Tab-separated table of C-alpha atoms in Angstrom:
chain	number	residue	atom	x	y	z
A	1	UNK	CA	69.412	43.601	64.785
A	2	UNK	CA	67.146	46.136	62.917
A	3	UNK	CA	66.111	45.792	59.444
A	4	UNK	CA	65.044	48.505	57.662
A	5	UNK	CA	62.759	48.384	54.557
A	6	UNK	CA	63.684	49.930	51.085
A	7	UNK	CA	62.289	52.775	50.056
A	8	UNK	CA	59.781	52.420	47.193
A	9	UNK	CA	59.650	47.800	48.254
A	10	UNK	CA	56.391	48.211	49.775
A	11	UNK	CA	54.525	49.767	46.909
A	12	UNK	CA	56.510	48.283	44.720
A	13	UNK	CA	55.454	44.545	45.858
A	14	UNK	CA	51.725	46.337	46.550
A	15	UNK	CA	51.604	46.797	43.007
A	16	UNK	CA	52.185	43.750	42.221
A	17	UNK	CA	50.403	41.319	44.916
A	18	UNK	CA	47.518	43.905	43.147
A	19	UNK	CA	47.825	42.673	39.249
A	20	UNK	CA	47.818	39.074	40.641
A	21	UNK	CA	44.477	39.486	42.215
A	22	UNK	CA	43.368	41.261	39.095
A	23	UNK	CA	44.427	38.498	36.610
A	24	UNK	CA	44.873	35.837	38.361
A	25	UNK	CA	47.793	33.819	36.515
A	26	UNK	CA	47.888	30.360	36.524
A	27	UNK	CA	51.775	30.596	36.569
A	28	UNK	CA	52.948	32.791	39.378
A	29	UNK	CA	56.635	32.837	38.861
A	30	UNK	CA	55.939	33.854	34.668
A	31	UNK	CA	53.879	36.804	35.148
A	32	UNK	CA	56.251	37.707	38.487
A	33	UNK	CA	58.880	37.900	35.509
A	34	UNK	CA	56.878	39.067	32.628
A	35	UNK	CA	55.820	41.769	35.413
A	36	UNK	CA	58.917	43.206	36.590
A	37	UNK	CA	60.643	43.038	33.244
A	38	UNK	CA	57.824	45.607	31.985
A	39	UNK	CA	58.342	47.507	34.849
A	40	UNK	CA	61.777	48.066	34.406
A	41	UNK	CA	61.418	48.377	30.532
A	42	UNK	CA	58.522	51.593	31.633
A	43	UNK	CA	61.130	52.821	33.698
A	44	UNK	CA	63.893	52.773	31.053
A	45	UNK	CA	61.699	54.401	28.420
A	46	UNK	CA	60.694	57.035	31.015
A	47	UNK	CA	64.212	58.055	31.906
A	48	UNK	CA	64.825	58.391	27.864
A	49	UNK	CA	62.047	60.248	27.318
A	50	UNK	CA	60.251	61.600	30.330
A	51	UNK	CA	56.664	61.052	31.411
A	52	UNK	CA	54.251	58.839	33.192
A	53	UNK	CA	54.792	55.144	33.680
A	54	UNK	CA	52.780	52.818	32.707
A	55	UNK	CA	52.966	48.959	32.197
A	56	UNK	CA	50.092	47.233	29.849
A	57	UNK	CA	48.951	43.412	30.214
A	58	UNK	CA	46.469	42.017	28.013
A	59	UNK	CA	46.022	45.394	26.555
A	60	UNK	CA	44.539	46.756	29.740
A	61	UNK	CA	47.117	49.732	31.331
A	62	UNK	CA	48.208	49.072	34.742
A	63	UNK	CA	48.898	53.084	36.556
A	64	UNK	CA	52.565	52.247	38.495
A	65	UNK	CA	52.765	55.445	39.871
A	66	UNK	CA	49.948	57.598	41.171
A	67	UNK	CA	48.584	59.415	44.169
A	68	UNK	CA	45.269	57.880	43.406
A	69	UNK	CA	43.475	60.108	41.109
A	70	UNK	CA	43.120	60.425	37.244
A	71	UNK	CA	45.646	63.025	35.749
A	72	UNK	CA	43.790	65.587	34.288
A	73	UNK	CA	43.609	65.723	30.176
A	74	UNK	CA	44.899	68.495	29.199
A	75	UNK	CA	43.825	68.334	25.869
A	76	UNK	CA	45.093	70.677	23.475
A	77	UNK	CA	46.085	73.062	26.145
A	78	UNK	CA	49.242	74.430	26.196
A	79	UNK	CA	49.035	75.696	29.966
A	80	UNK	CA	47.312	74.141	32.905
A	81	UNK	CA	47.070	77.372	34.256
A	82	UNK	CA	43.214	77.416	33.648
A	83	UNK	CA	42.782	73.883	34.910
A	84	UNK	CA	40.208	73.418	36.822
A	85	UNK	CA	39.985	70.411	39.213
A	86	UNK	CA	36.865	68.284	38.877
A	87	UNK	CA	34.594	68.236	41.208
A	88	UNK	CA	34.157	64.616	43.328
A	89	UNK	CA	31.695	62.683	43.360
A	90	UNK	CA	31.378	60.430	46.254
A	91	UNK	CA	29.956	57.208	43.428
A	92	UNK	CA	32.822	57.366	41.295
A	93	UNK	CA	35.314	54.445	41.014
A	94	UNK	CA	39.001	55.258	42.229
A	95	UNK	CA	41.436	54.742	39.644
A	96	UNK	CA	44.226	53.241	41.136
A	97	UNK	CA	45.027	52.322	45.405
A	98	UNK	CA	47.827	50.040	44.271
A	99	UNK	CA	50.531	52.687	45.341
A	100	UNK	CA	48.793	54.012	48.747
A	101	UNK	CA	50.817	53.429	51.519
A	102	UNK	CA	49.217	53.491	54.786
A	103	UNK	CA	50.941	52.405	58.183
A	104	UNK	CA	48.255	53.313	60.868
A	105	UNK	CA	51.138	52.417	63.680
A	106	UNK	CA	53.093	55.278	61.938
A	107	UNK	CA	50.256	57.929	61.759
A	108	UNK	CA	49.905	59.587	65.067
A	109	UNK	CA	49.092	63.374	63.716
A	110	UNK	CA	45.535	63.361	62.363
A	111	UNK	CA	46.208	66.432	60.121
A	112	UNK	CA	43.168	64.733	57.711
A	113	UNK	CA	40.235	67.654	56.937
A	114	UNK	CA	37.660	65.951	58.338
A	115	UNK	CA	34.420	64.613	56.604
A	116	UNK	CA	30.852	65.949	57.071
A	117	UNK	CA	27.532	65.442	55.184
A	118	UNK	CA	24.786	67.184	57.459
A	119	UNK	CA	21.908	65.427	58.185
A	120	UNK	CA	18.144	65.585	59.609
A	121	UNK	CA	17.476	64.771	63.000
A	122	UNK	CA	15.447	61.627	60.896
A	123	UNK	CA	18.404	60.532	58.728
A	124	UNK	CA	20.511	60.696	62.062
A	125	UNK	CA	18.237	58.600	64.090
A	126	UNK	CA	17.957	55.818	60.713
A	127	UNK	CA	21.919	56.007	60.701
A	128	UNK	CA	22.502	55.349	64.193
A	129	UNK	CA	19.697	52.368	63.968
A	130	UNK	CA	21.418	51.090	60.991
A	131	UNK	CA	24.627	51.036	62.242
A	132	UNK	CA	23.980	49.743	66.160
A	133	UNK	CA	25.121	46.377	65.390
A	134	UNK	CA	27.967	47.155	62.700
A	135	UNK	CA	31.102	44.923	64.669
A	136	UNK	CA	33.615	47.366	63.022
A	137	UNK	CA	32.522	50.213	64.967
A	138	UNK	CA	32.074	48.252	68.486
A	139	UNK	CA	35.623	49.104	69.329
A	140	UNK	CA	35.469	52.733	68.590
A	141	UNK	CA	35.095	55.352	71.394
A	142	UNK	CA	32.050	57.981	71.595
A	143	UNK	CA	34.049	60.691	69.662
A	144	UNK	CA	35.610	58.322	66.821
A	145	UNK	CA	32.208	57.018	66.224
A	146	UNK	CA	30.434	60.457	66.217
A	147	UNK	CA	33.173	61.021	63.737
A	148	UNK	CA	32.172	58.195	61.449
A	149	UNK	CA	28.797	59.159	61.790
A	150	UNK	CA	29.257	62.443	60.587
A	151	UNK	CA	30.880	61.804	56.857
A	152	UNK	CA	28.865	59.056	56.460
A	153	UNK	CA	26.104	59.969	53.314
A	154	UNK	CA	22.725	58.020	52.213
A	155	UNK	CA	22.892	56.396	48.819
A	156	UNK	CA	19.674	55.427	47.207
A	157	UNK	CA	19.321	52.351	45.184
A	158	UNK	CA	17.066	50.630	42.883
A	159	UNK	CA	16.791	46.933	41.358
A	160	UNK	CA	19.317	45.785	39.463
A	161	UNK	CA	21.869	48.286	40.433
A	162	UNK	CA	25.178	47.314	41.172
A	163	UNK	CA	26.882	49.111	44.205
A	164	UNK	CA	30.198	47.375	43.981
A	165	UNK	CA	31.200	45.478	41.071
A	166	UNK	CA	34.235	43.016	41.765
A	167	UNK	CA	37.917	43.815	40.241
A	168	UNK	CA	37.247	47.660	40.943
A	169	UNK	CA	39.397	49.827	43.406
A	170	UNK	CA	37.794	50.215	46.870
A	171	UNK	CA	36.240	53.233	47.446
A	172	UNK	CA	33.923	53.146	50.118
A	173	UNK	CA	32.315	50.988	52.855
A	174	UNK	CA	28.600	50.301	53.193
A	175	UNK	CA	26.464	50.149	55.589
A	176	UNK	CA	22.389	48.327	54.659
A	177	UNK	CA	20.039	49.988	56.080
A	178	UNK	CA	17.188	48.456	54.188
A	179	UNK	CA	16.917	46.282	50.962
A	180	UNK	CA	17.957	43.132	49.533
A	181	UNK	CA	21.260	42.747	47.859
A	182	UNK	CA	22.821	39.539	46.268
A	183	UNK	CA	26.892	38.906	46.961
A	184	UNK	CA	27.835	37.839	43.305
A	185	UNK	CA	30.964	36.237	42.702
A	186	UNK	CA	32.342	35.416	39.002
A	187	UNK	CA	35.013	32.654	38.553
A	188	UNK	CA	35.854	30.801	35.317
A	189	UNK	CA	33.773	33.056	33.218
A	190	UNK	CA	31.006	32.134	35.415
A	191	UNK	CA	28.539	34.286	38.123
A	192	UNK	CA	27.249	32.146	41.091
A	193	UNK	CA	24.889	34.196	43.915
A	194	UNK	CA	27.136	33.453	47.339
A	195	UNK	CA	25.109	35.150	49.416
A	196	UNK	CA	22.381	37.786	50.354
A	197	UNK	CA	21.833	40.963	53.401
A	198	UNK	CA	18.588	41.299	54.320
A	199	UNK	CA	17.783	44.810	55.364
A	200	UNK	CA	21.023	44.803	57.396
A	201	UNK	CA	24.787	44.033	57.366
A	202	UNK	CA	27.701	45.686	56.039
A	203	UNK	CA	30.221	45.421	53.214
A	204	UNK	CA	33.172	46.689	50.786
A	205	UNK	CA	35.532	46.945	54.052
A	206	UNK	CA	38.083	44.203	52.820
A	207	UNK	CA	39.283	46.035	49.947
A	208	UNK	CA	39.850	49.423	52.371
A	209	UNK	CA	41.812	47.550	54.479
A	210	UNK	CA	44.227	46.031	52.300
A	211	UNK	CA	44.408	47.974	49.080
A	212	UNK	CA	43.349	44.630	46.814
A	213	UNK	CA	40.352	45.100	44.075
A	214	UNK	CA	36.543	44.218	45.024
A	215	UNK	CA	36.371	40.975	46.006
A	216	UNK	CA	32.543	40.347	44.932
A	217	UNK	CA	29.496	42.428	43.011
A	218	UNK	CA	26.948	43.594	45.144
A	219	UNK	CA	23.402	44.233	43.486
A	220	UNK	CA	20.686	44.948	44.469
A	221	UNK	CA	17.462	43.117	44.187
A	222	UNK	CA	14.701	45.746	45.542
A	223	UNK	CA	14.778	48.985	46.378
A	224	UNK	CA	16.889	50.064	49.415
A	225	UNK	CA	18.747	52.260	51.042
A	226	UNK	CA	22.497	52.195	52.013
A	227	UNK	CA	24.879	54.922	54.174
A	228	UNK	CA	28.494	55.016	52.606
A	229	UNK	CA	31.681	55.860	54.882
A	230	UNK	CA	34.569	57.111	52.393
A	231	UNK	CA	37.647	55.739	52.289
A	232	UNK	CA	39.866	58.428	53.770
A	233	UNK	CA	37.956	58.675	56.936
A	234	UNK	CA	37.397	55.210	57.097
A	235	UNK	CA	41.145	54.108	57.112
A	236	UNK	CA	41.454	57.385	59.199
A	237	UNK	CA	39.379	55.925	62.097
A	238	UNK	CA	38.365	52.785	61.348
A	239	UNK	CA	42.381	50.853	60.171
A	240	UNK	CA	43.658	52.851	63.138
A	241	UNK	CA	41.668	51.837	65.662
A	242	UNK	CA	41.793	47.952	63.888
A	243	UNK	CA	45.636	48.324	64.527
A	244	UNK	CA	45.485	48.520	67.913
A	245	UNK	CA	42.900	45.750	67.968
A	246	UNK	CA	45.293	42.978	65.977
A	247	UNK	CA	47.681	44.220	68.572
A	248	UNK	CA	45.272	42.988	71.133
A	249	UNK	CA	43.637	40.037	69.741
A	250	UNK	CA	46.639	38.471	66.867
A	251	UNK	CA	48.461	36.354	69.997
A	252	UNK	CA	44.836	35.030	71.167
A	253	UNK	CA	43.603	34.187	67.477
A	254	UNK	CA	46.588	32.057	67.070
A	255	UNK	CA	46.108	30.228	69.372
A	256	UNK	CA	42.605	29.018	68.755
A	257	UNK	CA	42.354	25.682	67.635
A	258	UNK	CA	39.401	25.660	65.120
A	259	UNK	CA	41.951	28.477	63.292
A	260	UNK	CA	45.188	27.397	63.490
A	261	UNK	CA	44.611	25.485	59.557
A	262	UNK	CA	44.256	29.049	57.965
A	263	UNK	CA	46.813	30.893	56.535
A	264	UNK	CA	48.370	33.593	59.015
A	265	UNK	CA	46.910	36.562	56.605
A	266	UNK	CA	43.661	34.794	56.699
A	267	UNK	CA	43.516	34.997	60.897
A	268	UNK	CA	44.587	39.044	60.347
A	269	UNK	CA	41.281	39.162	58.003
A	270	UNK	CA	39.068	37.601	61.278
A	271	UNK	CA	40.894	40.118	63.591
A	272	UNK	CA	39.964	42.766	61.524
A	273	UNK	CA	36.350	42.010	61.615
A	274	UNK	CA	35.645	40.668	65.229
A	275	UNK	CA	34.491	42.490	68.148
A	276	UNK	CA	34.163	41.943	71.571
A	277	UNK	CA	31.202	41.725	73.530
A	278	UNK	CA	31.039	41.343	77.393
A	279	UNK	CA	28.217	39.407	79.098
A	280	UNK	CA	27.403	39.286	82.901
A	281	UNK	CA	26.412	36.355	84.697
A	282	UNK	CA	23.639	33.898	83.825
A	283	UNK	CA	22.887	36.169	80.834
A	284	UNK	CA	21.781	35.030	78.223
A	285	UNK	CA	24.230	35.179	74.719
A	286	UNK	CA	21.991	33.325	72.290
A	287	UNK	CA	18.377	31.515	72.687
A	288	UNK	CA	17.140	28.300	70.950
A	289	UNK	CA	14.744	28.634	68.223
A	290	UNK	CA	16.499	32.104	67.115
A	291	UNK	CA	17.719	33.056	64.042
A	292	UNK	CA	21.433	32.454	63.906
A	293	UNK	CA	23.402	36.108	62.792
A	294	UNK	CA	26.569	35.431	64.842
A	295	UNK	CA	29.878	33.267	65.591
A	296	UNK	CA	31.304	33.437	69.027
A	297	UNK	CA	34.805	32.618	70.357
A	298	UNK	CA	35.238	32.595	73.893
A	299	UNK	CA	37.798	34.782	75.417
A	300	UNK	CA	37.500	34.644	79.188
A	301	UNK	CA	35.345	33.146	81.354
A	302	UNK	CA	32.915	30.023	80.886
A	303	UNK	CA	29.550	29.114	78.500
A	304	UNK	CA	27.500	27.017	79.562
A	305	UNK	CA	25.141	25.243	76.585
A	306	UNK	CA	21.228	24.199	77.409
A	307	UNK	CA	18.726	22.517	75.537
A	308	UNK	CA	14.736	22.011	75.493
A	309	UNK	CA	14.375	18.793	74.256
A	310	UNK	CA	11.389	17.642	71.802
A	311	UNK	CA	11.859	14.166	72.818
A	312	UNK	CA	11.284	14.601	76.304
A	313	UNK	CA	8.254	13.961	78.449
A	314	UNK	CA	5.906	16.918	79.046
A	315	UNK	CA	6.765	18.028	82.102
A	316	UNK	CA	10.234	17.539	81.629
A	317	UNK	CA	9.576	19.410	78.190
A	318	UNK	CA	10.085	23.361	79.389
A	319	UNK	CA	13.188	22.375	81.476
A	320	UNK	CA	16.506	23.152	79.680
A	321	UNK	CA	18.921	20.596	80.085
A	322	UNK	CA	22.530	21.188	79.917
A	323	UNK	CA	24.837	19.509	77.187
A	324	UNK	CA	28.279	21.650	77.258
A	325	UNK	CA	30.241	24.039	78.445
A	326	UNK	CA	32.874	26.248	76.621
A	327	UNK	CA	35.911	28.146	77.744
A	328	UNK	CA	38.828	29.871	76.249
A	329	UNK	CA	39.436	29.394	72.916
A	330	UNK	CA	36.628	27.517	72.170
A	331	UNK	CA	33.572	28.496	69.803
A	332	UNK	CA	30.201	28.344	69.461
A	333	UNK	CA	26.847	29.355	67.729
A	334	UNK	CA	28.446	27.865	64.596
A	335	UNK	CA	26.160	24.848	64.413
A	336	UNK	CA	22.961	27.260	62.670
A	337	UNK	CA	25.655	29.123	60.329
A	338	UNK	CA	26.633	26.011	58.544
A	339	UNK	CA	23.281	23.931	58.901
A	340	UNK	CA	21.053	27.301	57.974
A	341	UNK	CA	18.686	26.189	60.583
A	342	UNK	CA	17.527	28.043	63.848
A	343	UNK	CA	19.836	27.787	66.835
A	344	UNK	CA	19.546	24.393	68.587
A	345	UNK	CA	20.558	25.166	72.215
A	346	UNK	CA	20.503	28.379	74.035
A	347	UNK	CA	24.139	29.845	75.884
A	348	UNK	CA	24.740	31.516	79.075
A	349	UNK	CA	27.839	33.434	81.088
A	350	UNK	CA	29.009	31.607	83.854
A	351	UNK	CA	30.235	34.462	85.850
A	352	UNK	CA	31.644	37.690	83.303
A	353	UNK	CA	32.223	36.433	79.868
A	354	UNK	CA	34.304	37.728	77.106
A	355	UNK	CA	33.496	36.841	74.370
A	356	UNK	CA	34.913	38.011	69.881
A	357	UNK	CA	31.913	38.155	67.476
A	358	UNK	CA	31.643	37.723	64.080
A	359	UNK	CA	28.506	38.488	62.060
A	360	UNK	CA	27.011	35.586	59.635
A	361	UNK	CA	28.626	37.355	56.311
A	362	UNK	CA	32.245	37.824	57.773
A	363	UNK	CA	31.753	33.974	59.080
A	364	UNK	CA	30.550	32.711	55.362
A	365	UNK	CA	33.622	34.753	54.055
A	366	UNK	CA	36.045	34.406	55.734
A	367	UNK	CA	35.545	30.824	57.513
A	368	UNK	CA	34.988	28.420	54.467
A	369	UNK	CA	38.533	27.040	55.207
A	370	UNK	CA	37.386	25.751	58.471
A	371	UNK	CA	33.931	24.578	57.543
A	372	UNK	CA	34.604	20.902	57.055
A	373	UNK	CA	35.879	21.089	60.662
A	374	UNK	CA	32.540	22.336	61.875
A	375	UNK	CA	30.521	19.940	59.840
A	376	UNK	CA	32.382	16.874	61.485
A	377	UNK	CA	31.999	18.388	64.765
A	378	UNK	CA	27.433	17.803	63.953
A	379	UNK	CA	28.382	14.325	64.485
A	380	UNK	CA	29.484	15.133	67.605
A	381	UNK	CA	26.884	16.826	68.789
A	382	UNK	CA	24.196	14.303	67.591
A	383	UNK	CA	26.235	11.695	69.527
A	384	UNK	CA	25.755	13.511	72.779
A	385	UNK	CA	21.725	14.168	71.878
A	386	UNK	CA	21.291	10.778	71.299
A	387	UNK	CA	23.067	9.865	74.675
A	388	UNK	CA	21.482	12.540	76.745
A	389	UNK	CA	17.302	12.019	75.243
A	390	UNK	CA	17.821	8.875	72.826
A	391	UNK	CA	17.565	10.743	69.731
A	392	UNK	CA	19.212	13.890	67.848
A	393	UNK	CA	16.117	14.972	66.747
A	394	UNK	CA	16.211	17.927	68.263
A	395	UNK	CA	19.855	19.050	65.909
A	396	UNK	CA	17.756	17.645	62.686
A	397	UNK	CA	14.728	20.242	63.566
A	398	UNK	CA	15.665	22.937	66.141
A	399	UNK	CA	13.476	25.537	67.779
A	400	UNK	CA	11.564	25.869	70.720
């Protein structure tokens, strides 16, 4: 049986799903009506009298038709024959994505001009640094990245400025490569600090991906440094090659346990952000004492989990002892993310392991649903300390 879409449905309910994340109505099913009725009331006046469409709540106009840029004001020109367009600039806001339609199964022919901002051999080298560890360009292959790394531009910042401010259009995606920067969220009239990168991490790719407003404000706190990655190239390479991922990785999300109590577009949000990383045998995936920056989900293969206990004697004290083992579909690494404490144990392949990665900001982001899961499972793990050395001392105040 084949189904086939409307033409105009999927902007239509983009536009839409859009103004809900802008305003956030407490009654759905209203503004759904209140919505569409001055939708089609726009449309009626239009095909009376001609023009643009556009549909006003709260007094703040809502563009229901656009290719993503401004029109031009004409003024008191009679002739646009003189018009000239503006010239872009890279920090502007986008007006409106609401009506972009983008189906990266669908766009085989990459007829897109493609991006460049030269560089110094020294920017180069401080890009590539910067972005070595970026998860969203694990997956890409030598010439896609090169590609990337070509349009993407240095942005200079100082205290107090605001790169992204949340409820604007997404217009491109930002890599740290030095600097502090707070993750500001406002709900309820109020602005609570969520987070912070420290001279590294990456943001503003949410919004790329699915067309929806900023999600957060990020400002910075020092001076720093940042390399932006526009939009166009960035769904270009970066949604394409993520569609071919979620082809690969949707089936094996599902089915992980810890994930199965989010929402189905939630697990699409983690597939869009994980990458895979392959370690060899008895290697060495994280060490005790460390610095937690990542999540891990095994794939294939087997982890074995060691520990240094405090509590030991001291010649027992440099052994590592082994407490668990992981396999497919199970997670770990998660214990220092939600305690904000060094890792506890260290984790090694048994044999070749796969293994999806998520950095610390994705996992804050995107894994809150799932954290009172985690937090029950610290019970756990103290009841194996204590039955292995006697006490759990070693969970309360990790490290070598």
């Amino acid at each position: 049986m084949s189904i086939e879409i409307p033409p105009g449905l999927t902007e239509l309910l983009q536009g839409y799903t859009v103004e809900v994340l802008r305003h956030r109505p407490p009654d759905l099913l209203g503004f759904a009506a209140d919505y569409f009725a001055r939708l089609r009331d726009a449309r009626d006046q239009e095909a009376a009298g001609g023009g643009r469409r556009v549909v006003s709540f709260d007094g703040e106009p809502m563009q229901t038709e656009s290719n993503g840029e401004e029109e031009p004001d004409r003024g008191d020109e009679d002739s646009d024959s003189d018009f000239e367009p503006p010239v872009v600039n890279r920090y502007n806001r986008r007006v409106s994505v609401c009506a972009e339609a983008f189906n990266p199964d669908e766009e085989e022919e990459d007829t897109e001009q493609r991006v460049v901002h030269p560089k110094t051999d020294e920017q180069r080298c401080r890009l590539q640094e910067a972005c070595k560890d970026i998860l969203l360009f694990k997956n890409l292959d030598q010439e896609q990245l090169s590609q990337v790394l070509d349009a993407m531009f240095e942005r200079k910042v100082k205290p107090q400025e605001h790169v992204i401010d949340q409820g604007d259009d997404g217009d491109n995606f930002y890599v740290v490569e030095r600097g502090l920067y707070d993750i500001v969220v406002a709900k309820d009239n109020q602005s609570r600090c969520v987070g912070r990168y420290d001279n590294h991490g990456s943001f503003g790719e949410l919004a790329l991906m699915y067309n929806t407003p900023r999600a957060a404000t990020i400002v910075a706190t020092t001076e720093g440094a940042l390399w932006g990655l526009d939009r166009v190239t960035f769904r270009r390479i970066i949604l394409k090659n993520n569609a071919k991922k979620r082809k690969t990785y949707e089936l094996f999300i599902e089915s992980v346990p810890l994930l199965k109590s989010l929402e189905a577009s939630e697990r699409m949000k983690i597939v869009d952000v994980i990458g895979e990383k392959v370690y060899q045998d008895g290697e060495r995936i994280i060490s005790q004492g460390d610095k937690a920056d990542c999540f891990y989900i095994v794939e294939s293969g087997e982890v074995k989990i060691l520990i240094k206990s405090k509590t030991m004697t001291s010649k027992e004290a440099n052994q590592e002892v082994e407490i668990a083992r992981c396999h497919r579909g199970q997670y770990f690494g998660e214990l220092a993310l939600v305690t904000n404490k060094p890792r506890a144990a260290s984790a090694y392949a048994v044999g070749e392991v796969k293994c999806l990665v998520m950095d610390v900001q994705a996992f804050e982001r995107l894994l809150g649903p799932c954290m009172d899961i985690m937090k029950r499972n610290i019970t756990h793990y103290e009841e194996q300390l204590v039955a292995l050395f006697g006490s759990s001392m070693d969970l309360l105040d990790p490290g070598n």
